[in-house]
Coordinates of C-alpha atoms in Angstrom, one line a residue:
X422 CA 39.3 21.3 -67.1
X423 CA 36.0 23.6 -67.5
X424 CA 35.6 25.9 -69.9
X425 CA 35.4 29.7 -69.1
X426 CA 31.7 29.9 -70.4
X427 CA 31.1 28.0 -67.4
X428 CA 32.5 30.5 -65.1
X429 CA 30.7 33.3 -66.7
X430 CA 27.2 32.1 -66.8
X431 CA 28.2 31.0 -62.9
X432 CA 28.7 34.4 -62.2
X433 CA 26.4 36.1 -64.3
X434 CA 23.6 33.5 -62.4
X435 CA 25.2 35.3 -58.8
X436 CA 25.4 38.3 -60.1
X437 CA 21.4 38.1 -60.9
X438 CA 21.1 36.7 -57.1
X439 CA 22.6 39.9 -55.8
X440 CA 20.8 41.9 -57.5
X441 CA 17.2 40.7 -56.6
X442 CA 18.8 39.9 -53.1
X443 CA 18.6 42.7 -49.9
X444 CA 22.1 43.7 -50.0
X445 CA 22.5 43.8 -53.7
X446 CA 24.7 47.3 -54.0
X447 CA 27.9 46.5 -51.4
X448 CA 26.5 49.8 -49.6
X449 CA 23.6 48.6 -48.9
X450 CA 23.1 48.4 -45.0
X451 CA 19.4 46.7 -45.1
X452 CA 18.7 42.7 -45.7
X453 CA 16.3 40.2 -45.0
X454 CA 12.5 40.7 -44.4
X455 CA 10.3 43.7 -44.5
X456 CA 8.2 43.5 -41.6
X457 CA 4.9 45.9 -41.3
X458 CA 1.9 46.2 -39.1
X459 CA -1.4 47.6 -39.8
X460 CA -2.4 49.6 -36.6
X461 CA -6.4 49.6 -37.0
X462 CA -8.6 52.2 -34.7
X463 CA -11.5 50.2 -34.0
X464 CA -13.5 52.8 -32.2
X465 CA -16.6 53.6 -32.5
X466 CA -16.2 56.9 -34.9
X467 CA -14.8 54.1 -37.5
X468 CA -18.0 52.3 -38.1
X469 CA -19.7 55.6 -39.1
X470 CA -19.8 56.8 -43.3
X471 CA -20.8 60.5 -43.6
X472 CA -23.5 59.2 -46.5
X473 CA -25.2 55.8 -46.6
X474 CA -23.6 54.9 -49.9
X475 CA -19.8 55.4 -48.5
X476 CA -17.7 53.0 -47.0
X477 CA -17.0 53.1 -43.7
X478 CA -13.9 54.0 -42.7
X479 CA -13.0 50.6 -41.0
X480 CA -14.8 48.8 -44.2
X481 CA -12.3 50.5 -46.2
X482 CA -8.7 49.8 -43.8
X483 CA -9.8 46.1 -44.2
X484 CA -10.4 46.2 -47.7
X485 CA -7.2 47.8 -48.2
X486 CA -5.4 45.7 -45.3
X487 CA -6.9 42.6 -47.4
X488 CA -5.3 43.9 -51.1
X489 CA -2.1 44.3 -49.4
X490 CA -2.2 40.8 -48.0
X491 CA -3.1 39.4 -51.6
X492 CA -0.6 41.3 -53.0
X493 CA 2.0 40.1 -50.6
X494 CA 1.1 36.4 -51.5
X495 CA 2.0 37.2 -55.0
X496 CA 5.2 39.5 -55.1
X497 CA 7.1 38.7 -51.2
X498 CA 5.6 35.8 -49.5
X499 CA 8.9 36.3 -47.3
X500 CA 7.7 39.5 -45.9
X501 CA 6.1 40.2 -42.4
X502 CA 2.7 41.2 -41.6
X503 CA 0.7 41.8 -38.6
X504 CA -3.0 43.2 -38.1
X505 CA -3.8 45.0 -34.1
X506 CA -7.1 46.7 -33.8
X507 CA -7.3 49.1 -30.6
X508 CA -10.0 51.0 -29.1
X509 CA -11.6 47.3 -28.9
X510 CA -13.8 46.2 -26.3
X511 CA -12.2 43.2 -25.4
X512 CA -8.4 42.6 -25.7
X513 CA -5.6 39.8 -26.2
X514 CA -2.1 40.7 -26.0
X515 CA 1.4 39.8 -25.1
X516 CA 1.5 42.4 -22.2
X517 CA -2.3 42.1 -21.4
X518 CA -3.2 46.1 -21.9
X519 CA -6.6 46.9 -21.8
X520 CA -8.3 47.5 -25.6
X521 CA -6.0 46.3 -27.5
X522 CA -6.5 43.5 -29.7
X523 CA -3.9 41.7 -31.7
X524 CA -5.8 40.1 -34.3
X525 CA -2.8 38.3 -36.5
X526 CA 0.7 38.6 -34.8
X527 CA 3.7 39.5 -37.4
X528 CA 4.1 36.6 -39.5
X529 CA 3.8 35.5 -43.6
X530 CA 0.6 36.3 -45.5
X531 CA -1.8 33.3 -46.7
X532 CA -4.8 32.1 -47.6
X533 CA -6.3 31.5 -44.1
X534 CA -5.0 35.2 -42.9
X535 CA -6.7 36.4 -45.8
X536 CA -9.9 34.2 -45.3
X537 CA -9.5 35.9 -41.7
X538 CA -9.9 39.5 -42.4
X539 CA -12.7 38.4 -45.0
X540 CA -14.7 37.6 -42.4
X541 CA -14.8 41.8 -41.4
X542 CA -15.7 43.2 -44.5
X543 CA -19.1 44.7 -45.1
X544 CA -22.2 45.1 -43.0
X545 CA -22.1 41.4 -41.6
X546 CA -18.6 41.7 -41.1
X547 CA -18.8 44.9 -39.0
X548 CA -21.4 42.7 -37.7
X549 CA -19.0 39.9 -36.5
X550 CA -16.4 42.3 -35.7
X551 CA -18.9 43.7 -32.7
X552 CA -19.9 40.3 -31.4
X553 CA -16.1 39.0 -31.2
X554 CA -14.2 42.1 -30.2
X555 CA -16.5 44.8 -29.7
X556 CA -15.9 48.6 -29.5
X557 CA -14.5 51.1 -26.8
X558 CA -13.5 54.0 -26.3
X559 CA -10.8 54.4 -23.8
X560 CA -7.2 53.9 -24.9
X561 CA -3.4 54.7 -24.5
X562 CA -1.9 55.0 -27.6
X563 CA 1.4 55.1 -25.4
X564 CA 0.5 51.1 -24.8
X565 CA -0.6 50.4 -28.6
X566 CA 2.6 51.4 -29.9
X567 CA 4.5 49.3 -26.8
X568 CA 2.4 45.8 -28.6
X569 CA 3.6 46.5 -31.5
X570 CA 6.9 46.7 -30.5
X571 CA 7.1 43.5 -28.7
X572 CA 5.6 42.1 -32.0
X573 CA 8.5 43.2 -33.9
X574 CA 11.0 42.1 -30.7
X575 CA 9.0 38.5 -31.1
X576 CA 10.1 38.3 -34.3
X577 CA 13.5 35.7 -34.5
X578 CA 14.1 36.5 -38.4
X579 CA 15.8 39.5 -39.1
X580 CA 13.9 42.8 -40.6
X581 CA 15.2 44.7 -42.9
X582 CA 12.3 47.5 -42.4
X583 CA 9.9 47.6 -39.7
X584 CA 6.9 49.6 -40.3
X585 CA 3.6 50.6 -38.6
X586 CA 0.4 51.6 -41.0
X587 CA -2.4 53.6 -38.7
X588 CA -5.5 54.1 -39.6
X589 CA -7.7 56.2 -38.1
X590 CA -10.0 59.2 -38.5
X591 CA -9.3 60.9 -35.4
X592 CA -7.1 63.5 -35.3
X593 CA -6.8 64.6 -31.3
X594 CA -6.8 60.4 -29.7
X595 CA -6.4 61.8 -25.8
X596 CA -8.1 65.4 -26.4
X597 CA -7.5 66.8 -23.1
X598 CA -5.4 64.0 -21.8
X599 CA -1.8 65.6 -21.5
X600 CA -0.1 63.2 -20.3
X601 CA -1.2 60.7 -22.3
X602 CA -0.5 62.2 -25.4
X603 CA 3.1 63.2 -23.9
X604 CA 3.7 59.5 -23.4
X605 CA 2.4 58.8 -26.6
X606 CA 4.9 61.4 -28.2
X607 CA 8.1 59.7 -26.5
X608 CA 6.9 56.2 -27.2
X609 CA 6.7 57.2 -30.7
X610 CA 10.3 58.6 -30.8
X611 CA 12.0 55.8 -28.6
X612 CA 10.2 53.2 -32.0
X613 CA 11.4 55.9 -34.7
X614 CA 15.2 55.6 -32.7
X615 CA 14.5 52.0 -32.9
X616 CA 14.4 52.2 -36.9
X617 CA 10.5 51.7 -36.6
X618 CA 8.7 54.0 -38.7
X619 CA 4.9 55.0 -37.8
X620 CA 3.0 56.1 -41.2
X621 CA -0.6 57.8 -41.0
X622 CA -3.1 56.4 -43.0
X623 CA -5.6 59.4 -42.1
X624 CA -9.1 59.2 -43.4
X625 CA -11.9 61.7 -43.7
X626 CA -14.2 62.7 -40.7
X627 CA -16.8 65.4 -40.1
X628 CA -15.3 68.5 -40.2
X629 CA -12.0 67.4 -41.4
X630 CA -8.7 65.6 -40.4
X631 CA -5.9 68.3 -38.5
X632 CA -2.9 66.7 -38.1
X633 CA -1.3 69.7 -36.2
X634 CA -2.7 68.8 -33.0
X635 CA -1.7 65.6 -32.2
X636 CA 0.1 63.3 -35.3
X637 CA 2.6 65.8 -36.4
X638 CA 4.7 65.0 -33.9
X639 CA 4.1 61.0 -33.4
X640 CA 4.1 59.9 -37.6
X641 CA 7.9 59.5 -38.9
X642 CA 8.7 62.4 -40.7
X643 CA 12.3 61.3 -42.1
X644 CA 10.4 58.6 -44.3
X645 CA 7.6 61.1 -45.2
X646 CA 10.3 63.0 -47.3
X647 CA 10.6 60.5 -49.7
X648 CA 6.9 62.0 -50.4
X649 CA 7.5 65.4 -50.2
X650 CA 4.1 66.3 -48.5
X651 CA 1.7 65.1 -45.6
X652 CA -1.0 64.4 -48.2
X653 CA -5.0 65.3 -47.6
X654 CA -7.3 62.5 -45.8
X655 CA -9.0 59.7 -47.8
X656 CA -12.6 59.5 -48.5
X657 CA -12.6 56.9 -51.0
X658 CA -11.3 53.5 -51.4
X659 CA -8.9 54.3 -54.1
X660 CA -7.6 57.0 -52.9
X661 CA -6.5 54.9 -49.8
X662 CA -5.5 52.2 -51.6
X663 CA -3.2 54.0 -53.9
X664 CA -1.7 55.7 -50.5
X665 CA -1.5 52.6 -49.3
X666 CA 0.9 51.4 -52.2
X667 CA 3.3 54.6 -52.2
X668 CA 3.8 54.0 -48.7
X669 CA 4.6 50.0 -48.5
X670 CA 6.0 49.0 -52.0
X671 CA 9.8 48.4 -50.9
X672 CA 12.0 51.7 -51.8
X673 CA 15.3 49.4 -51.6
X674 CA 18.0 50.7 -53.9
X675 CA 19.7 48.9 -56.5
X676 CA 23.3 50.1 -55.7
X677 CA 24.7 53.5 -53.6
X678 CA 27.4 55.3 -55.6
X679 CA 29.3 58.3 -56.6
X680 CA 28.5 60.6 -58.7
X681 CA 31.7 62.9 -59.5
X682 CA 31.6 65.5 -61.4
X683 CA 35.2 66.0 -61.3
X684 CA 38.7 64.9 -60.0
X685 CA 37.6 67.1 -56.3
X686 CA 34.3 67.2 -56.0
X687 CA 31.1 63.8 -55.5
X688 CA 27.8 63.2 -54.2
X689 CA 26.2 60.3 -53.4
X690 CA 23.1 59.0 -55.1
X691 CA 21.0 56.0 -55.0
X692 CA 20.0 54.2 -58.2
X693 CA 16.1 52.9 -58.3
X694 CA 14.4 50.2 -60.6
X695 CA 11.3 51.9 -61.7
X696 CA 9.9 49.1 -64.5
X697 CA 10.6 45.2 -63.3
X698 CA 8.7 42.5 -66.2
X699 CA 6.3 40.9 -64.6
X700 CA 7.0 36.7 -64.3
X701 CA 5.1 34.1 -63.6
X702 CA 6.6 32.8 -60.4
X703 CA 9.0 30.1 -61.2
X704 CA 7.3 26.6 -59.7
X705 CA 9.1 25.1 -56.4
X706 CA 9.9 21.0 -56.4
X707 CA 8.5 19.3 -54.0
X708 CA 9.4 16.2 -52.3
X709 CA 6.3 13.5 -53.3
X710 CA 5.7 11.8 -50.0
X711 CA 5.7 15.6 -47.6
X712 CA 4.9 18.0 -50.2
X713 CA 8.7 20.1 -47.9
X714 CA 10.4 21.8 -50.9
X715 CA 13.5 20.1 -51.8
X716 CA 17.0 21.8 -52.8
X717 CA 19.0 21.2 -55.4
X718 CA 23.0 20.8 -54.9
X719 CA 25.7 20.7 -57.4
X720 CA 28.8 18.7 -57.2
X721 CA 31.8 18.2 -59.0
X722 CA 33.8 14.9 -59.1
X723 CA 36.5 13.1 -61.1
X724 CA 35.9 11.6 -64.6
X725 CA 38.6 8.9 -63.8
X726 CA 38.5 8.4 -59.9
X727 CA 35.2 9.7 -58.9
X728 CA 36.7 11.3 -56.1
X729 CA 34.8 14.7 -55.2
X730 CA 36.5 17.9 -56.3
X731 CA 36.7 21.1 -54.3
X732 CA 36.5 24.3 -56.0
X733 CA 40.3 25.0 -55.4
X734 CA 41.0 21.7 -57.7
X735 CA 39.2 23.4 -60.6
X736 CA 40.9 26.1 -62.8
X737 CA 38.9 27.7 -66.1
X738 CA 40.3 27.6 -69.6
X739 CA 39.3 29.2 -72.6
X740 CA 40.2 27.8 -76.5
X741 CA 41.9 30.5 -78.9
X742 CA 42.3 28.5 -82.5
X743 CA 43.8 25.4 -81.3
X744 CA 45.6 26.4 -78.4
X745 CA 44.1 25.9 -74.7
X746 CA 44.5 28.5 -72.3
X747 CA 44.0 28.3 -68.3
X748 CA 43.7 31.0 -66.5
X749 CA 43.2 31.6 -62.3
X750 CA 39.8 32.6 -60.9
X751 CA 41.8 35.7 -59.9
X752 CA 42.9 36.2 -64.1
X753 CA 39.5 35.9 -65.1
X754 CA 38.1 38.4 -62.4
X755 CA 40.7 41.1 -62.8
X756 CA 39.8 40.6 -66.6
X757 CA 36.2 41.4 -65.8
X758 CA 37.0 44.8 -63.7
X759 CA 36.9 47.8 -66.0
X760 CA 36.0 50.5 -63.3
X761 CA 35.0 50.8 -60.2
X762 CA 31.3 51.3 -59.8
X763 CA 29.7 55.0 -59.8
X764 CA 28.9 57.9 -62.0
X765 CA 31.4 59.7 -64.3
X766 CA 29.9 63.1 -65.7
X767 CA 31.6 63.7 -69.4
X768 CA 29.5 66.9 -70.0
X769 CA 26.2 68.3 -70.8
X770 CA 23.4 68.5 -73.8
X771 CA 20.4 70.4 -75.2
X772 CA 17.8 68.0 -74.3
X773 CA 16.1 68.0 -77.7
X774 CA 19.2 65.7 -78.5
X775 CA 17.8 62.9 -76.7
X776 CA 15.7 60.9 -79.3
X777 CA 13.3 58.3 -78.8
X778 CA 14.9 56.0 -81.2
X779 CA 17.6 56.1 -79.0
X780 CA 15.3 54.1 -76.0
X781 CA 17.4 50.1 -75.6
X782 CA 15.5 49.9 -72.0
X783 CA 14.1 51.2 -69.7
X784 CA 15.3 54.1 -67.5
X785 CA 16.4 54.1 -63.9
X786 CA 15.8 56.3 -61.1
X787 CA 18.6 58.8 -59.5
X788 CA 17.8 60.2 -56.0
X789 CA 20.3 62.0 -53.1
X790 CA 21.8 59.9 -50.3
X791 CA 23.3 61.4 -47.7
X792 CA 24.6 58.2 -46.1
X793 CA 28.1 58.5 -47.5
X794 CA 28.7 61.6 -48.0
X795 CA 27.3 64.9 -46.0
X796 CA 25.7 67.7 -48.7
X797 CA 25.0 65.3 -50.9
X798 CA 20.9 66.6 -51.0
X799 CA 22.2 70.1 -51.4
X800 CA 24.3 69.6 -54.6
X801 CA 22.1 67.6 -56.1
X802 CA 19.5 69.4 -55.9
X803 CA 21.2 72.1 -57.2
X804 CA 22.5 70.3 -59.9
X805 CA 19.1 69.8 -60.5
X806 CA 17.5 73.2 -61.2
X807 CA 19.9 74.3 -62.9
X808 CA 19.3 71.4 -65.6
X809 CA 15.6 72.0 -65.9
X810 CA 16.2 76.0 -65.4
X811 CA 18.5 75.4 -69.2
X812 CA 17.0 72.5 -70.0
X813 CA 19.5 70.2 -71.1
X814 CA 20.9 66.4 -69.7
X815 CA 23.9 65.4 -68.3
X816 CA 26.1 62.6 -70.2
X817 CA 27.7 60.4 -67.9
X818 CA 29.9 57.0 -67.9
X819 CA 27.8 54.5 -65.2
X820 CA 29.4 51.6 -64.2
X821 CA 26.9 49.6 -62.0
X822 CA 29.5 47.1 -60.6
X823 CA 32.9 45.9 -60.6
X824 CA 32.7 42.9 -63.3
X825 CA 29.8 45.2 -65.4
X826 CA 31.0 46.5 -68.3
X827 CA 30.6 50.6 -68.7
X828 CA 27.3 52.4 -70.2
X829 CA 27.0 55.3 -71.6
X830 CA 23.9 57.5 -69.8
X831 CA 22.0 60.3 -70.0
X832 CA 20.5 62.0 -66.4
X833 CA 17.1 63.5 -67.6
X834 CA 16.2 66.1 -64.9
X835 CA 13.0 65.3 -63.4
X836 CA 10.2 68.2 -61.5
X837 CA 8.7 67.0 -59.1
X838 CA 4.3 67.1 -59.1
X839 CA 1.9 66.8 -57.4
X840 CA -2.2 65.9 -57.3
X841 CA -5.2 67.4 -56.3
X842 CA -4.7 66.2 -53.3
X843 CA -1.1 67.1 -53.0
X844 CA 0.0 63.9 -53.1
X845 CA 3.4 63.3 -54.9
X846 CA 3.1 61.8 -58.5
X847 CA 6.5 62.3 -59.7
X848 CA 9.3 63.0 -57.4
X849 CA 12.5 64.9 -58.1
X850 CA 15.4 63.7 -59.6
X851 CA 16.8 62.6 -63.0
X852 CA 16.0 59.2 -65.3
X853 CA 19.3 57.5 -65.6
X854 CA 18.2 56.7 -69.7
X855 CA 20.8 54.0 -71.2
X856 CA 22.4 55.8 -74.8
X857 CA 23.2 53.3 -77.7
X858 CA 26.7 52.5 -78.5
X859 CA 27.9 52.8 -82.4
X860 CA 26.9 48.8 -82.7
X861 CA 23.4 48.9 -81.1
X862 CA 22.2 51.1 -84.3
X863 CA 21.0 48.9 -86.7
X864 CA 20.8 49.7 -90.6
X865 CA 17.4 48.9 -92.0
X866 CA 16.6 48.8 -95.4
X867 CA 14.5 51.7 -96.9
X868 CA 11.8 50.8 -99.0
X869 CA 10.1 52.8 -101.7
X870 CA 7.4 54.6 -100.0
X871 CA 3.8 55.5 -101.9
X872 CA 3.4 58.7 -100.8
X873 CA -0.2 59.5 -99.5
X874 CA -1.9 63.1 -101.3
X875 CA -3.1 65.6 -98.6
X876 CA -6.8 64.5 -98.7
X877 CA -5.9 61.4 -97.7
X878 CA -3.6 62.8 -94.7
X879 CA -6.7 65.4 -93.9
X880 CA -9.1 62.3 -93.8
X881 CA -6.1 60.0 -91.3
X882 CA -5.7 63.2 -89.4
X883 CA -9.3 63.3 -88.2
X884 CA -9.8 59.6 -88.1
X885 CA -6.7 59.9 -85.7
X886 CA -8.1 62.5 -83.7
X887 CA -11.5 60.6 -83.0
X888 CA -9.0 58.1 -81.6
X889 CA -7.3 60.2 -79.5
X890 CA -7.4 59.0 -75.3
X891 CA -4.7 59.7 -72.6
X892 CA -2.5 56.6 -71.6
X893 CA -1.4 55.4 -68.5
X894 CA 0.6 52.7 -68.4
X895 CA -0.9 51.0 -65.3
X896 CA -4.6 51.4 -66.5
X897 CA -3.2 47.9 -68.6
X898 CA -2.2 44.9 -67.0
X899 CA -1.3 41.3 -68.5
X900 CA -4.3 39.7 -68.9
X901 CA -2.6 35.9 -68.6
X902 CA -0.6 37.2 -65.3
X903 CA -4.0 38.3 -63.9
X904 CA -6.0 35.0 -64.9
X905 CA -3.0 33.2 -63.7
X906 CA -2.4 34.9 -59.9
X907 CA -6.4 34.4 -59.9
X908 CA -6.6 30.7 -60.4
X909 CA -4.1 30.4 -57.7
X910 CA -6.3 32.4 -55.3
X911 CA -8.6 31.2 -56.0
X912 CA -6.9 27.3 -55.3
X913 CA -5.4 28.9 -51.9
X914 CA -8.7 30.4 -50.4
X915 CA -11.2 27.3 -51.7
X916 CA -13.1 29.1 -54.2
X917 CA -15.9 27.7 -56.4
X918 CA -14.0 29.2 -59.8
X919 CA -11.6 32.0 -60.3
X920 CA -12.8 35.8 -61.1
X921 CA -13.0 35.9 -64.6
X922 CA -9.7 38.7 -65.1
X923 CA -10.9 41.4 -68.1
X924 CA -8.2 42.0 -71.1
X925 CA -8.0 45.2 -71.5
X926 CA -5.8 45.2 -74.3
X927 CA -8.6 44.4 -76.3
X928 CA -9.4 47.1 -78.9
X929 CA -13.2 48.4 -77.5
X930 CA -14.6 48.2 -81.5
X931 CA -18.5 49.3 -80.6
X932 CA -17.4 52.6 -78.7
X933 CA -14.0 53.2 -81.9
X934 CA -16.6 52.8 -84.5
X935 CA -19.5 54.8 -82.8
X936 CA -16.7 57.5 -82.3
X937 CA -15.1 57.5 -86.3
X938 CA -19.0 56.9 -87.9
X939 CA -18.3 56.9 -91.1
X940 CA -14.5 58.4 -91.7
X941 CA -13.6 54.7 -92.0
X942 CA -15.2 54.2 -95.2
X943 CA -14.7 57.6 -96.6
X944 CA -10.7 57.0 -95.7
X945 CA -11.2 53.4 -97.9
X946 CA -13.0 55.3 -101.0
X947 CA -10.1 58.0 -101.5
X948 CA -6.9 55.0 -100.8
X949 CA -8.4 52.0 -102.4
X950 CA -10.0 51.6 -106.0
X951 CA -13.6 51.1 -106.2
X952 CA -13.2 47.1 -107.1
X953 CA -11.1 46.4 -104.6
X954 CA -12.0 43.5 -102.3
X955 CA -9.8 42.3 -98.9
X956 CA -11.0 39.5 -98.5
X957 CA -10.8 38.5 -102.2
X958 CA -8.0 35.5 -103.7
X959 CA -5.2 36.2 -105.2
X960 CA -5.9 34.3 -108.7
X961 CA -3.0 31.7 -108.8
X962 CA -0.4 32.8 -112.5
X963 CA -1.2 30.1 -115.5
X964 CA 1.9 28.1 -116.4
X965 CA 2.5 30.0 -119.6
X966 CA 2.9 33.6 -118.1
X967 CA 5.7 35.2 -118.7
X968 CA 8.8 34.4 -115.7
X969 CA 7.1 31.0 -114.8
X970 CA 9.8 28.4 -115.0
X971 CA 11.5 26.7 -112.4
X972 CA 11.0 27.3 -108.3
X973 CA 15.1 28.2 -108.2
X974 CA 17.3 30.7 -110.3
X975 CA 20.0 29.3 -112.7
X976 CA 23.5 29.9 -111.1
X977 CA 26.2 30.3 -113.2
X978 CA 29.8 29.7 -111.8
X979 CA 33.0 30.2 -113.9
X980 CA 36.1 28.2 -114.2
X981 CA 38.1 30.9 -112.0
X982 CA 35.0 30.3 -109.7
X983 CA 35.4 27.0 -109.0
X984 CA 39.1 26.4 -109.0
X985 CA 39.3 29.3 -106.7
X986 CA 36.7 26.9 -104.6
X987 CA 38.6 23.8 -104.7
X988 CA 41.9 25.5 -103.8
X989 CA 40.5 26.9 -100.6
X990 CA 38.7 24.2 -99.7
X991 CA 35.1 26.1 -99.6
X992 CA 33.4 24.0 -102.4
X993 CA 31.3 22.4 -99.9
X994 CA 29.9 25.9 -98.5
X995 CA 27.8 25.7 -102.4
X996 CA 24.2 24.4 -102.4
X997 CA 23.8 20.9 -104.1
X998 CA 21.8 22.8 -107.1
X999 CA 24.5 25.0 -107.8
X1000 CA 27.0 21.9 -107.6
X1001 CA 24.5 20.3 -110.0
X1002 CA 24.1 23.2 -112.5
X1003 CA 28.4 22.8 -112.3
X1004 CA 28.4 19.3 -113.2
X1005 CA 26.1 19.6 -116.0
X1006 CA 27.7 22.8 -117.2
X1007 CA 31.3 21.0 -117.4
X1008 CA 29.2 17.5 -118.8
X1009 CA 30.0 15.5 -116.1
X1010 CA 28.2 12.9 -114.5
X1011 CA 27.6 11.8 -111.2
X1012 CA 25.3 10.8 -108.9
X1013 CA 22.6 12.6 -106.7
X1014 CA 24.3 12.9 -102.8
X1015 CA 26.6 15.7 -102.5
X1016 CA 29.6 14.4 -101.5
X1017 CA 29.7 12.9 -105.1
X1018 CA 29.4 15.8 -106.4
X1019 CA 32.0 17.6 -104.6
X1020 CA 34.1 14.7 -105.6
X1021 CA 33.2 14.5 -109.8
X1022 CA 34.4 18.7 -109.8
X1023 CA 37.0 18.3 -107.8
X1024 CA 38.7 15.4 -109.5
X1025 CA 37.6 17.4 -113.2
X1026 CA 39.7 20.5 -112.1
X1027 CA 42.5 18.7 -110.5
X1028 CA 43.2 16.6 -113.7

């Protein structure tokens, strides 16, 4: 009969797998692989840069796509990616449309695909592109979208997200040809109806990119509502990478839950994970001869007969005291269910009541969902607006899933923020902050502090002011992880040596010394005595010094305490030095082993 701990362990493992799987959250309707087609305009305008020092729009697009490929290999290698060029001289597609070249069909990202893209980087890459594929002029965007739809339909796997990312610097591709423009709008609408979303990564052009000429009717507005606005065109690689990352990153909800304001009023919200600890991927066991992954299967057998046991043949048990309690699987599941999943509003508190030392774990993000209850966004926005006006937070009881105990959480209102390019930096919604229980708070012993005088405080303020900088968490990468993945990248791409990772966590000592100047020496003079030497050795105490006696202090036990230990059977909890000291105090002769000391003391007091 297996222990109950193993049952809980297995259940927890299953829950963790569910949370990471696409179907986490019960109401989550997507499951399968993410798929993304990079659709790149290869007309002549994409190969012209406005300044000599700037990258061409085509080169920016290729570098951006390569960056997504390498990130996908590390983060989610099961996703499907493809690259399609349009406006080309040569054509290669399943429908034999002119001026459309499918470079890579939808498949998992790999080293060979990255190397193939790398051939189109820089001046040499553009020349290679002209020789291999070439630039054309005439094309039909509706035919381009048709080819992309066929690429999705040819995939045998189940796909959760189907997305097309369009790179171009032409804001009116069909100009005066209204028939082609109309067909393109119709085809884009058909794709949207079948769950294929089109995102525009528009690049800088002379005179500016006017999205209202054509692409406002083409791109998927429903998806753009997550970002709030259509951002401006990109002129730098960094801006383009940031926008592609924002569009490409999965926005899968952990769960869709009801936020109950009272018994009669509720709305649906989606809970998103904002911070996930980055770990090295687990090693995969391979069969030695074929290098194919091997699967591990666990079977339960009867100890006496050796026969295979089915799940229905086993029960769970837990020992309480000396009695073994047997529970059925249904009973254990009922014990673990505290409440239905959801958020229940308890009340409101001022924002100033939430302290920094209340932090338990990274917060989650709450955003409205219309999938279950219509009108949730309207009610959610009204609640968010009032919380921002009154500077209060909503205190709720949060139950993520049925078999997880409830948490007390605070919903902190968060206002939308846009940067100079009208790109959303911070989305509107609530930060779900986990509040500590009374058991989570520790009682830290207070030590005596030596208070600094005002002169020392002022000097340290000047030092701190000199070393201030604007902290951004995404400016610091884990150097161990970065080097690990660069080593893997070098092996996969057959590079001579991996690119060294820069450890950004190390302090910039020279820059700090230059900023501080003589402030550090002045602070030392104020705090430390003149003859202070931090590198000097501590002088050892002499044998004749006071308090230099035996290493262990003598512990004396009274006769009543020893008798109490013997009667309770707790004499064995005493240490050997304490037992020796007790035998010496009563003039008892005994051996050196603990059991001999216990026997001697027990016999003495029982007699």
